[in-house]
JSON list of C-alpha atoms in Angstrom, two decimals:
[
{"chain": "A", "resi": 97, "resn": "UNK", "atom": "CA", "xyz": [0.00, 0.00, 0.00]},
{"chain": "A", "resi": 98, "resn": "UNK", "atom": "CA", "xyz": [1.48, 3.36, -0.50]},
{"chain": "A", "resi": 99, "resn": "UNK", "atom": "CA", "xyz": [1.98, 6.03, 2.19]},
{"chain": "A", "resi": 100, "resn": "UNK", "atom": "CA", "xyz": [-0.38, 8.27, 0.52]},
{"chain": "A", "resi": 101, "resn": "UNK", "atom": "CA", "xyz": [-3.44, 6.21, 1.40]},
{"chain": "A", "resi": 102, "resn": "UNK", "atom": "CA", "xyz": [-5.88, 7.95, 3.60]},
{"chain": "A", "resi": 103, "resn": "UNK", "atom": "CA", "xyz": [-5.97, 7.43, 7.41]},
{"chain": "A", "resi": 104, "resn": "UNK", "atom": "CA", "xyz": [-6.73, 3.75, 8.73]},
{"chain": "A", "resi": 105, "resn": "UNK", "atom": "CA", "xyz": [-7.20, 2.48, 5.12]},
{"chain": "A", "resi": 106, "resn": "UNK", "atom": "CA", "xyz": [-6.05, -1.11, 5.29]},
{"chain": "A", "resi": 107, "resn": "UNK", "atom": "CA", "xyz": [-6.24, -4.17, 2.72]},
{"chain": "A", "resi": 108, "resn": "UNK", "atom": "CA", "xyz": [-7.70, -7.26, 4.22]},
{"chain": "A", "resi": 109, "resn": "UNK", "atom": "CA", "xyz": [-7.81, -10.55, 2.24]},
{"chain": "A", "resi": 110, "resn": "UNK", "atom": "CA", "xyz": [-10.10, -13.71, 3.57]},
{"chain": "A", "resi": 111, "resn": "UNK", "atom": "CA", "xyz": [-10.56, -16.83, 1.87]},
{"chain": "A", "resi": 112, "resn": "UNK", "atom": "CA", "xyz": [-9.38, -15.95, -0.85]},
{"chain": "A", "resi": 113, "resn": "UNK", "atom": "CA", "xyz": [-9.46, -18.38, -4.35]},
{"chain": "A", "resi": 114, "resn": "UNK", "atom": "CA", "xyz": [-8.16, -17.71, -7.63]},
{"chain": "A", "resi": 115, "resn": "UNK", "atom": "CA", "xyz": [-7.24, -19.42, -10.72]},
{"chain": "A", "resi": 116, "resn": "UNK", "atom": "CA", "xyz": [-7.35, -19.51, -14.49]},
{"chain": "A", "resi": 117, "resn": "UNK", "atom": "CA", "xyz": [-8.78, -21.53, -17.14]},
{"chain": "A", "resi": 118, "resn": "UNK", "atom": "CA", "xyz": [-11.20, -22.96, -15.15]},
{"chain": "A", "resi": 119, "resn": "UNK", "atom": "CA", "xyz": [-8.04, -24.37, -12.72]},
{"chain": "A", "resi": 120, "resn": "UNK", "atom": "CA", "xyz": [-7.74, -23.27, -8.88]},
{"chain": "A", "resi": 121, "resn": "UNK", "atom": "CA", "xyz": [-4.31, -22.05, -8.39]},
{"chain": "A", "resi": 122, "resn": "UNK", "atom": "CA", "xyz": [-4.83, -20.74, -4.80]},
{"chain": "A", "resi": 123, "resn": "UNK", "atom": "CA", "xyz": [-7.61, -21.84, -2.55]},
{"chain": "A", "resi": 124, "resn": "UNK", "atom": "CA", "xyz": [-8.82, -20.05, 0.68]},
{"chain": "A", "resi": 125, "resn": "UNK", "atom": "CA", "xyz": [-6.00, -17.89, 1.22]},
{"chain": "A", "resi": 126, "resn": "UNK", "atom": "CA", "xyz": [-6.28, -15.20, 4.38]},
{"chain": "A", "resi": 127, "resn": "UNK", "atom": "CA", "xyz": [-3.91, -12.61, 4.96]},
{"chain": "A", "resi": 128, "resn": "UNK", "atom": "CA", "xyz": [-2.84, -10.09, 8.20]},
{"chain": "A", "resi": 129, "resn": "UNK", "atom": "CA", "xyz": [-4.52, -6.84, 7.29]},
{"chain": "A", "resi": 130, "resn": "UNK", "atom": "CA", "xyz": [-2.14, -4.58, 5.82]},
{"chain": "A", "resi": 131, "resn": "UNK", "atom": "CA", "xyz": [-1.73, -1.37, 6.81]},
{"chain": "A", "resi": 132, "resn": "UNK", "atom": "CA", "xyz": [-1.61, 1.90, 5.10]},
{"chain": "A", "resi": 133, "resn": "UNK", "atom": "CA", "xyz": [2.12, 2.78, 4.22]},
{"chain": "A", "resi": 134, "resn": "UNK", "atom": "CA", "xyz": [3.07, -0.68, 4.80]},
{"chain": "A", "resi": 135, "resn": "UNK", "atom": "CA", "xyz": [5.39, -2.51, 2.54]},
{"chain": "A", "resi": 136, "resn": "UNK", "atom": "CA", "xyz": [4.69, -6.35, 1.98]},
{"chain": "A", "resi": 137, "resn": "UNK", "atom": "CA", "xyz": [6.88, -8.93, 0.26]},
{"chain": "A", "resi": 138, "resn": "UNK", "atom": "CA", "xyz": [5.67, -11.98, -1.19]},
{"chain": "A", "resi": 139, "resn": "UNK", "atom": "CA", "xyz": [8.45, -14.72, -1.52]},
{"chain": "A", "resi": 140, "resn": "UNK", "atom": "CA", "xyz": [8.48, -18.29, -2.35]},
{"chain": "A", "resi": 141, "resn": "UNK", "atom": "CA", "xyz": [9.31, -20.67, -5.39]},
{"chain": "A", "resi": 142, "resn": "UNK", "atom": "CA", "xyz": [8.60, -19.86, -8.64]},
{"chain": "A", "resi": 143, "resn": "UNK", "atom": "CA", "xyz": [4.67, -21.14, -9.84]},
{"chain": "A", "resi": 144, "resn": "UNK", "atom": "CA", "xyz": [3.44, -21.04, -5.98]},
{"chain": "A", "resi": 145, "resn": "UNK", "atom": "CA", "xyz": [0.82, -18.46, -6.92]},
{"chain": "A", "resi": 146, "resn": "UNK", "atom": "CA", "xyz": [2.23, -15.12, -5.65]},
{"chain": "A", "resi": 147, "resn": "UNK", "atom": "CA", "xyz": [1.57, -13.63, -8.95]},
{"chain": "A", "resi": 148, "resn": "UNK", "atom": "CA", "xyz": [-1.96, -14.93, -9.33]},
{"chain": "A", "resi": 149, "resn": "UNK", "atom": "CA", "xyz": [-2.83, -13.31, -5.85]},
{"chain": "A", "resi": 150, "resn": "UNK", "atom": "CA", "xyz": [-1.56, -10.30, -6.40]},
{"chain": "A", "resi": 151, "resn": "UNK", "atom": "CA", "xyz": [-3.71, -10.57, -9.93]},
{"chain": "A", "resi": 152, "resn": "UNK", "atom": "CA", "xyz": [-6.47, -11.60, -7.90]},
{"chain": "A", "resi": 153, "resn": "UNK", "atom": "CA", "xyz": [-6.23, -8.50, -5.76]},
{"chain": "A", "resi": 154, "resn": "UNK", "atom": "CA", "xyz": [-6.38, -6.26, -8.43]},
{"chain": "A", "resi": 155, "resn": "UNK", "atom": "CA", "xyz": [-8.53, -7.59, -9.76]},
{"chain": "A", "resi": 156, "resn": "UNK", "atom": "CA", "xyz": [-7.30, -9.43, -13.33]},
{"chain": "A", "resi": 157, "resn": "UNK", "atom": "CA", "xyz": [-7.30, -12.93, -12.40]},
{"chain": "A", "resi": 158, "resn": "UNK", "atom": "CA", "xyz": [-11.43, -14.74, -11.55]},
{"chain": "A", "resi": 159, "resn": "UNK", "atom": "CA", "xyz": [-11.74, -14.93, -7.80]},
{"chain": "A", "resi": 160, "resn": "UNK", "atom": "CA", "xyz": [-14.06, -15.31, -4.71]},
{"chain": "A", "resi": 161, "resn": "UNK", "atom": "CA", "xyz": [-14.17, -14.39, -1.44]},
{"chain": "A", "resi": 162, "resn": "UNK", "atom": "CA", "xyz": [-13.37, -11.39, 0.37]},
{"chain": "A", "resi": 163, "resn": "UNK", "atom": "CA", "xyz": [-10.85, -8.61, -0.69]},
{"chain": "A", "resi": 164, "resn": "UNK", "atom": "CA", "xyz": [-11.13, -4.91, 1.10]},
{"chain": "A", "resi": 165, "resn": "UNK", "atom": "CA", "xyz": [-9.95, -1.70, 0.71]},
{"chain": "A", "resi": 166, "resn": "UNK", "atom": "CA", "xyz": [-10.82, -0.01, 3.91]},
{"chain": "A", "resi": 167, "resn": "UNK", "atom": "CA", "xyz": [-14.57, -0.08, 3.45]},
{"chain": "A", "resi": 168, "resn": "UNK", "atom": "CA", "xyz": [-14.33, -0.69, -0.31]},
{"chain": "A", "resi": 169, "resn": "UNK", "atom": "CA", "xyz": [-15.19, -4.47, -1.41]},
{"chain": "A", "resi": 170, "resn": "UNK", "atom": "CA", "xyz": [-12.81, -4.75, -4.04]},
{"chain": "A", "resi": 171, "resn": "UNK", "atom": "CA", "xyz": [-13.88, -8.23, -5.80]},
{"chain": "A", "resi": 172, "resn": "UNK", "atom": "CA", "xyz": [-18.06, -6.66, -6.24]},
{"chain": "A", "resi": 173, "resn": "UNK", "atom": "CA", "xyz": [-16.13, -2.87, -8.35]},
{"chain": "A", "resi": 174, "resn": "UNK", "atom": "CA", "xyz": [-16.06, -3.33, -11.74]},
{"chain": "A", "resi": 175, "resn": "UNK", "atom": "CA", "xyz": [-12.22, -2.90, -13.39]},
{"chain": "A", "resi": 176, "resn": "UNK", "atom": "CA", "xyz": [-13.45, 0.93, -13.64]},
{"chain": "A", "resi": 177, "resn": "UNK", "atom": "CA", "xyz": [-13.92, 0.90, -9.99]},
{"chain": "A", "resi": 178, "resn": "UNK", "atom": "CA", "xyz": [-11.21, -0.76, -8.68]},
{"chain": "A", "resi": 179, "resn": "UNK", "atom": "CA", "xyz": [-9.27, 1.12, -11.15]},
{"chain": "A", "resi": 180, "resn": "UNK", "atom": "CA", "xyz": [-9.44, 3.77, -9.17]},
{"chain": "A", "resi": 181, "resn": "UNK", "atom": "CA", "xyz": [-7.80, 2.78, -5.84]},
{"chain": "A", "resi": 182, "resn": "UNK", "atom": "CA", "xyz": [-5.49, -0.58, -6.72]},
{"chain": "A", "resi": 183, "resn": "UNK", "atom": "CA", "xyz": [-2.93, -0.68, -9.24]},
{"chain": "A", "resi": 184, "resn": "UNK", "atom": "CA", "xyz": [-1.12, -3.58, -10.66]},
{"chain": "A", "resi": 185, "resn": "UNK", "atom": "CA", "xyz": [2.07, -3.53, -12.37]},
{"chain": "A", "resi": 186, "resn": "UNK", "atom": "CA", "xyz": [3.03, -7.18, -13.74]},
{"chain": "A", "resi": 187, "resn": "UNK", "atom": "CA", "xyz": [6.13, -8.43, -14.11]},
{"chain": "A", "resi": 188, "resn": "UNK", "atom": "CA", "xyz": [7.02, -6.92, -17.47]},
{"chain": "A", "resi": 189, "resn": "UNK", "atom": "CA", "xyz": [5.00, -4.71, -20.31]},
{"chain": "A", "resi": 190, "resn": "UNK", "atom": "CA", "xyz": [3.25, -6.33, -23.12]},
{"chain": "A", "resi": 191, "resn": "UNK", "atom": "CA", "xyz": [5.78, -6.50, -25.84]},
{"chain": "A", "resi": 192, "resn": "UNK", "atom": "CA", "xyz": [5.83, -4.70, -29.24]},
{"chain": "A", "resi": 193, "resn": "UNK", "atom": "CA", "xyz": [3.92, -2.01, -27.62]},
{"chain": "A", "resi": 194, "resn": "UNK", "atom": "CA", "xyz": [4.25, 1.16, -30.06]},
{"chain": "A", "resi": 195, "resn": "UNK", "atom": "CA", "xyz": [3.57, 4.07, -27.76]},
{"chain": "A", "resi": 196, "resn": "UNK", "atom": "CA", "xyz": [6.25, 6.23, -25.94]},
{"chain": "A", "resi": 197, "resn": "UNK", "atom": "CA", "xyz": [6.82, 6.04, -22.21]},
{"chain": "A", "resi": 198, "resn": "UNK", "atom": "CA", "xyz": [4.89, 9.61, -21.92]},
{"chain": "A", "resi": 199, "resn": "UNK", "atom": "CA", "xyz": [1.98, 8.05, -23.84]},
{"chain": "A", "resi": 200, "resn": "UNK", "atom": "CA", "xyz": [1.79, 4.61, -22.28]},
{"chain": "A", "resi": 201, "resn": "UNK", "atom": "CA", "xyz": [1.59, 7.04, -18.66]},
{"chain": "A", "resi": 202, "resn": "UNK", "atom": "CA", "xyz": [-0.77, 9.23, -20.20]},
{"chain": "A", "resi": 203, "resn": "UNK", "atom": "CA", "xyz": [-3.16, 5.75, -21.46]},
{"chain": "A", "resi": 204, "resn": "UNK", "atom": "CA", "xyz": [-2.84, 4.61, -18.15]},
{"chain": "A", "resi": 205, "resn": "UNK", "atom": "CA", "xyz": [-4.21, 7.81, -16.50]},
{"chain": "A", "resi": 206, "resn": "UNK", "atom": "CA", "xyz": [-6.91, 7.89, -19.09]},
{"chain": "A", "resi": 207, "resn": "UNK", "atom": "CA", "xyz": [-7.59, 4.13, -18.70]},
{"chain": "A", "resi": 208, "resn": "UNK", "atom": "CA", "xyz": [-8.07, 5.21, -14.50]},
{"chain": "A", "resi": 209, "resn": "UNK", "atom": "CA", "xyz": [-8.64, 8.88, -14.45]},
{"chain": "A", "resi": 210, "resn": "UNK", "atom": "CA", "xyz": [-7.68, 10.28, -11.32]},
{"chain": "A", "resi": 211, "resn": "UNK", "atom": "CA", "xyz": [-10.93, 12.54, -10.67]},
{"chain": "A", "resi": 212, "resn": "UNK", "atom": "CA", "xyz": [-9.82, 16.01, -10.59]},
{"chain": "A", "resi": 213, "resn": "UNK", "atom": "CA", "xyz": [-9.36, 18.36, -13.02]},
{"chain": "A", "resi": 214, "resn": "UNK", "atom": "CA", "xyz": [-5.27, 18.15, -13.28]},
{"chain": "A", "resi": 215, "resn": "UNK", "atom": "CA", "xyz": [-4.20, 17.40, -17.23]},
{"chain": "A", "resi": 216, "resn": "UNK", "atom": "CA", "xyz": [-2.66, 13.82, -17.68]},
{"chain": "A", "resi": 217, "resn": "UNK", "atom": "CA", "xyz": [0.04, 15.45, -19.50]},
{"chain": "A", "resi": 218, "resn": "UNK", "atom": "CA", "xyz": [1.08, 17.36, -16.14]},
{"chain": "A", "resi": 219, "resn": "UNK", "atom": "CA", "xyz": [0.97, 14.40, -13.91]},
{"chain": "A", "resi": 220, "resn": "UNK", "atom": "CA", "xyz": [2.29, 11.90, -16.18]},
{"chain": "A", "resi": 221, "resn": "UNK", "atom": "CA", "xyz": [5.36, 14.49, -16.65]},
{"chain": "A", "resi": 222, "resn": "UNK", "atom": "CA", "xyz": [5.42, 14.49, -12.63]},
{"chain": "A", "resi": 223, "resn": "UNK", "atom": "CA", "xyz": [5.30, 10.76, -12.77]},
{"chain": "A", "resi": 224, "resn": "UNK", "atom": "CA", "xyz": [8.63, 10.61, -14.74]},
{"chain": "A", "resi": 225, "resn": "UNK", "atom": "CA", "xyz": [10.55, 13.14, -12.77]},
{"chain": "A", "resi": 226, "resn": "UNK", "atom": "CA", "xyz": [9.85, 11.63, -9.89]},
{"chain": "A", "resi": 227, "resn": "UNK", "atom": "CA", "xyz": [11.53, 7.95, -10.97]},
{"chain": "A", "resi": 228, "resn": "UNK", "atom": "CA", "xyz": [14.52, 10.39, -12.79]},
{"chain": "A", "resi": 229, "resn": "UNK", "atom": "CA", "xyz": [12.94, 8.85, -16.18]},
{"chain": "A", "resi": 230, "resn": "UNK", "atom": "CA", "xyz": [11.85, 12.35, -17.92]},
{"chain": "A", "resi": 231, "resn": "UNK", "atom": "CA", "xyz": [15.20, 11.51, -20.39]},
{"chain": "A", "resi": 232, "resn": "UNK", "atom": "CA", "xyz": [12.78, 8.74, -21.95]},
{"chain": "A", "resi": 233, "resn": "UNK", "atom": "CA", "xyz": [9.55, 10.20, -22.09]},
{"chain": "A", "resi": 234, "resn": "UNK", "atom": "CA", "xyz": [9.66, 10.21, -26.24]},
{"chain": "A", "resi": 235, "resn": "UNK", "atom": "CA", "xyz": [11.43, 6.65, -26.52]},
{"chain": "A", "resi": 236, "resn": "UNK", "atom": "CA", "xyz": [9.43, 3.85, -27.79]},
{"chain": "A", "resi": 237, "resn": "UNK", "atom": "CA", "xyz": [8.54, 1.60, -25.00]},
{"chain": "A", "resi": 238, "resn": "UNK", "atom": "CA", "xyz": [9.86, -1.48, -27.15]},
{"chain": "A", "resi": 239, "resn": "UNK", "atom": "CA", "xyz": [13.17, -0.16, -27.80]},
{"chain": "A", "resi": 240, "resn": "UNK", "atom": "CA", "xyz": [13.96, 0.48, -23.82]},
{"chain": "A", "resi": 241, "resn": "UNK", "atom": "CA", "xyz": [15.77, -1.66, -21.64]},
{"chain": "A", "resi": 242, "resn": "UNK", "atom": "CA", "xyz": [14.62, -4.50, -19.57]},
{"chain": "A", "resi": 243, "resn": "UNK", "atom": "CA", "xyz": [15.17, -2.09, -16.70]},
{"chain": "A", "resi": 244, "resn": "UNK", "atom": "CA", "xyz": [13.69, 1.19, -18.65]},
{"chain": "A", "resi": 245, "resn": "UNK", "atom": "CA", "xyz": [10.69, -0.86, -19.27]},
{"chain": "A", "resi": 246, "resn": "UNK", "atom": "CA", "xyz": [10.59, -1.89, -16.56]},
{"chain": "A", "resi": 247, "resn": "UNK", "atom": "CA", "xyz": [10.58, 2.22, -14.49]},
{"chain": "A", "resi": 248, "resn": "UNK", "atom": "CA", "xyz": [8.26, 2.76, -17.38]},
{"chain": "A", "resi": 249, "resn": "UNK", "atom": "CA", "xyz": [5.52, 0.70, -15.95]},
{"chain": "A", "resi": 250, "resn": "UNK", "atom": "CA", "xyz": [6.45, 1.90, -12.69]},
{"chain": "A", "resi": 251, "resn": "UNK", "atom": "CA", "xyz": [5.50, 5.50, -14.07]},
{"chain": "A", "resi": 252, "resn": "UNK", "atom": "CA", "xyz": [2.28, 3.98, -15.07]},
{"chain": "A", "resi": 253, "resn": "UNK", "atom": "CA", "xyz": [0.89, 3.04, -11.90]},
{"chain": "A", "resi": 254, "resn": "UNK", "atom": "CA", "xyz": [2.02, 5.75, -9.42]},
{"chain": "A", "resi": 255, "resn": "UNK", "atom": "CA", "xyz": [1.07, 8.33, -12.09]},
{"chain": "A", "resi": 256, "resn": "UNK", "atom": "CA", "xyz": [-2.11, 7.06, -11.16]},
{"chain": "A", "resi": 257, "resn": "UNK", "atom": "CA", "xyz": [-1.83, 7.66, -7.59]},
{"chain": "A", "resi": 258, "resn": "UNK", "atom": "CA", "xyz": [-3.57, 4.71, -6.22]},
{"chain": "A", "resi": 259, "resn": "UNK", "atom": "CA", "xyz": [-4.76, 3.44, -2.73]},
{"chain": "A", "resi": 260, "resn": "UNK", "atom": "CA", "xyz": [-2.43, 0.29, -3.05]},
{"chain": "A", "resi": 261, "resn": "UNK", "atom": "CA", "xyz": [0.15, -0.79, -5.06]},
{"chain": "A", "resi": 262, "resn": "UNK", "atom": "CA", "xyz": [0.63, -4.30, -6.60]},
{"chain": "A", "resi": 263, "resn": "UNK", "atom": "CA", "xyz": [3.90, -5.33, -7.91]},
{"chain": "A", "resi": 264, "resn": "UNK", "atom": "CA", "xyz": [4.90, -7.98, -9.66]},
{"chain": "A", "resi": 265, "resn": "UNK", "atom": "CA", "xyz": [9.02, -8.59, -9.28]},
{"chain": "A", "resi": 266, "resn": "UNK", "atom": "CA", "xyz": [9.33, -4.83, -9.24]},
{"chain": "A", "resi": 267, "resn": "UNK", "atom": "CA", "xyz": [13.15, -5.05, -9.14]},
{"chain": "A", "resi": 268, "resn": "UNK", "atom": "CA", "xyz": [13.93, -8.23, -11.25]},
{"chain": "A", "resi": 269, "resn": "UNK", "atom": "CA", "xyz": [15.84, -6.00, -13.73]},
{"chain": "A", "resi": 270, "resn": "UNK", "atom": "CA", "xyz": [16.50, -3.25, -11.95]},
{"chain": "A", "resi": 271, "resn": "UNK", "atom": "CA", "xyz": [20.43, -2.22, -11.95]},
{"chain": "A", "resi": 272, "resn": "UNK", "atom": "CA", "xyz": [21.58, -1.56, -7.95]},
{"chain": "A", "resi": 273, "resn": "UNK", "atom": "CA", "xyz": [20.81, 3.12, -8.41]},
{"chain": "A", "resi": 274, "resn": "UNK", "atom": "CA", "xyz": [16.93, 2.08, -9.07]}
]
């Protein structure tokens, strides 16, 4: 969750199960409550499912039971909705994506506007400066680095200020400065 969430604002996950294709990859899965500002790691092996709840979460994998966001019931918002107050960043972009990092910021604040009057230009600029990424703003999002692609989608989702943050191997390629 970021530190920007409002007041006691947690995330509370109960019985959670999720899967794809009609297969159960996690089933009845209950977590702490997390706190606003708090910073969570999931580890284990590789294919144990820490990707699919974090999908779950936000929303982008099918799922049942209970997922909160402070009073919000995240798993009954439509994508729109949720939108709005969770953000998901996978593990890497969608390849032969043709947009520039400013535009791929700017679709994602259009995708989830933020609800004020503030141009997505202006905070998708912000969103750059901020990860010390303005430099690629104009580059081609498939001609970056693993690791430029990578701050890219970073840009993306804390452009969009959200409630919580979901990432997916945020650092994988990462070079030690980032």
């Amino acid at each position: 969750m970021t530190a920007e969430a409002a007041g006691a604002t947690s995330l509370e996950v109960a019985g959670l199960s999720a899967g794809y294709r009609g297969r159960n990859v996690l089933e009845g899965i209950s977590l702490p409550a997390l706190s606003a500002g708090e910073l969570v790691a999931l580890v284990g092996p590789n294919a144990a499912g820490k990707s699919t709840l974090l999908r779950a979460i936000g929303g982008l994998a099918r799922a049942s039971g209970t997922v909160r966001l402070g009073d919000l019931d995240l798993l009954r918002m439509t994508p729109g909705e949720r939108a709005r107050h969770v953000a998901f960043m996978p593990q890497a972009l969608p390849a032969g994506v043709g947009l520039t990092v400013i535009e791929g910021v700017i679709s994602a604040l259009r995708a989830a506007p933020l609800g004020d009057d503030r141009a997505p230009e202006t905070v998708a600029a912000a969103a750059l400066d901020r990860l010390h990424i303005a430099r690629l703003a104009l580059e081609p999002l498939d001609r970056l680095s693993g690791g430029q692609r990578q701050l890219a989608g970073l840009a993306q989702v804390i452009a969009r200020e959200p409630k919580a943050l979901l990432l997916d191997e945020p650092t994988s390629a990462l070079d030690l400065r980032h």
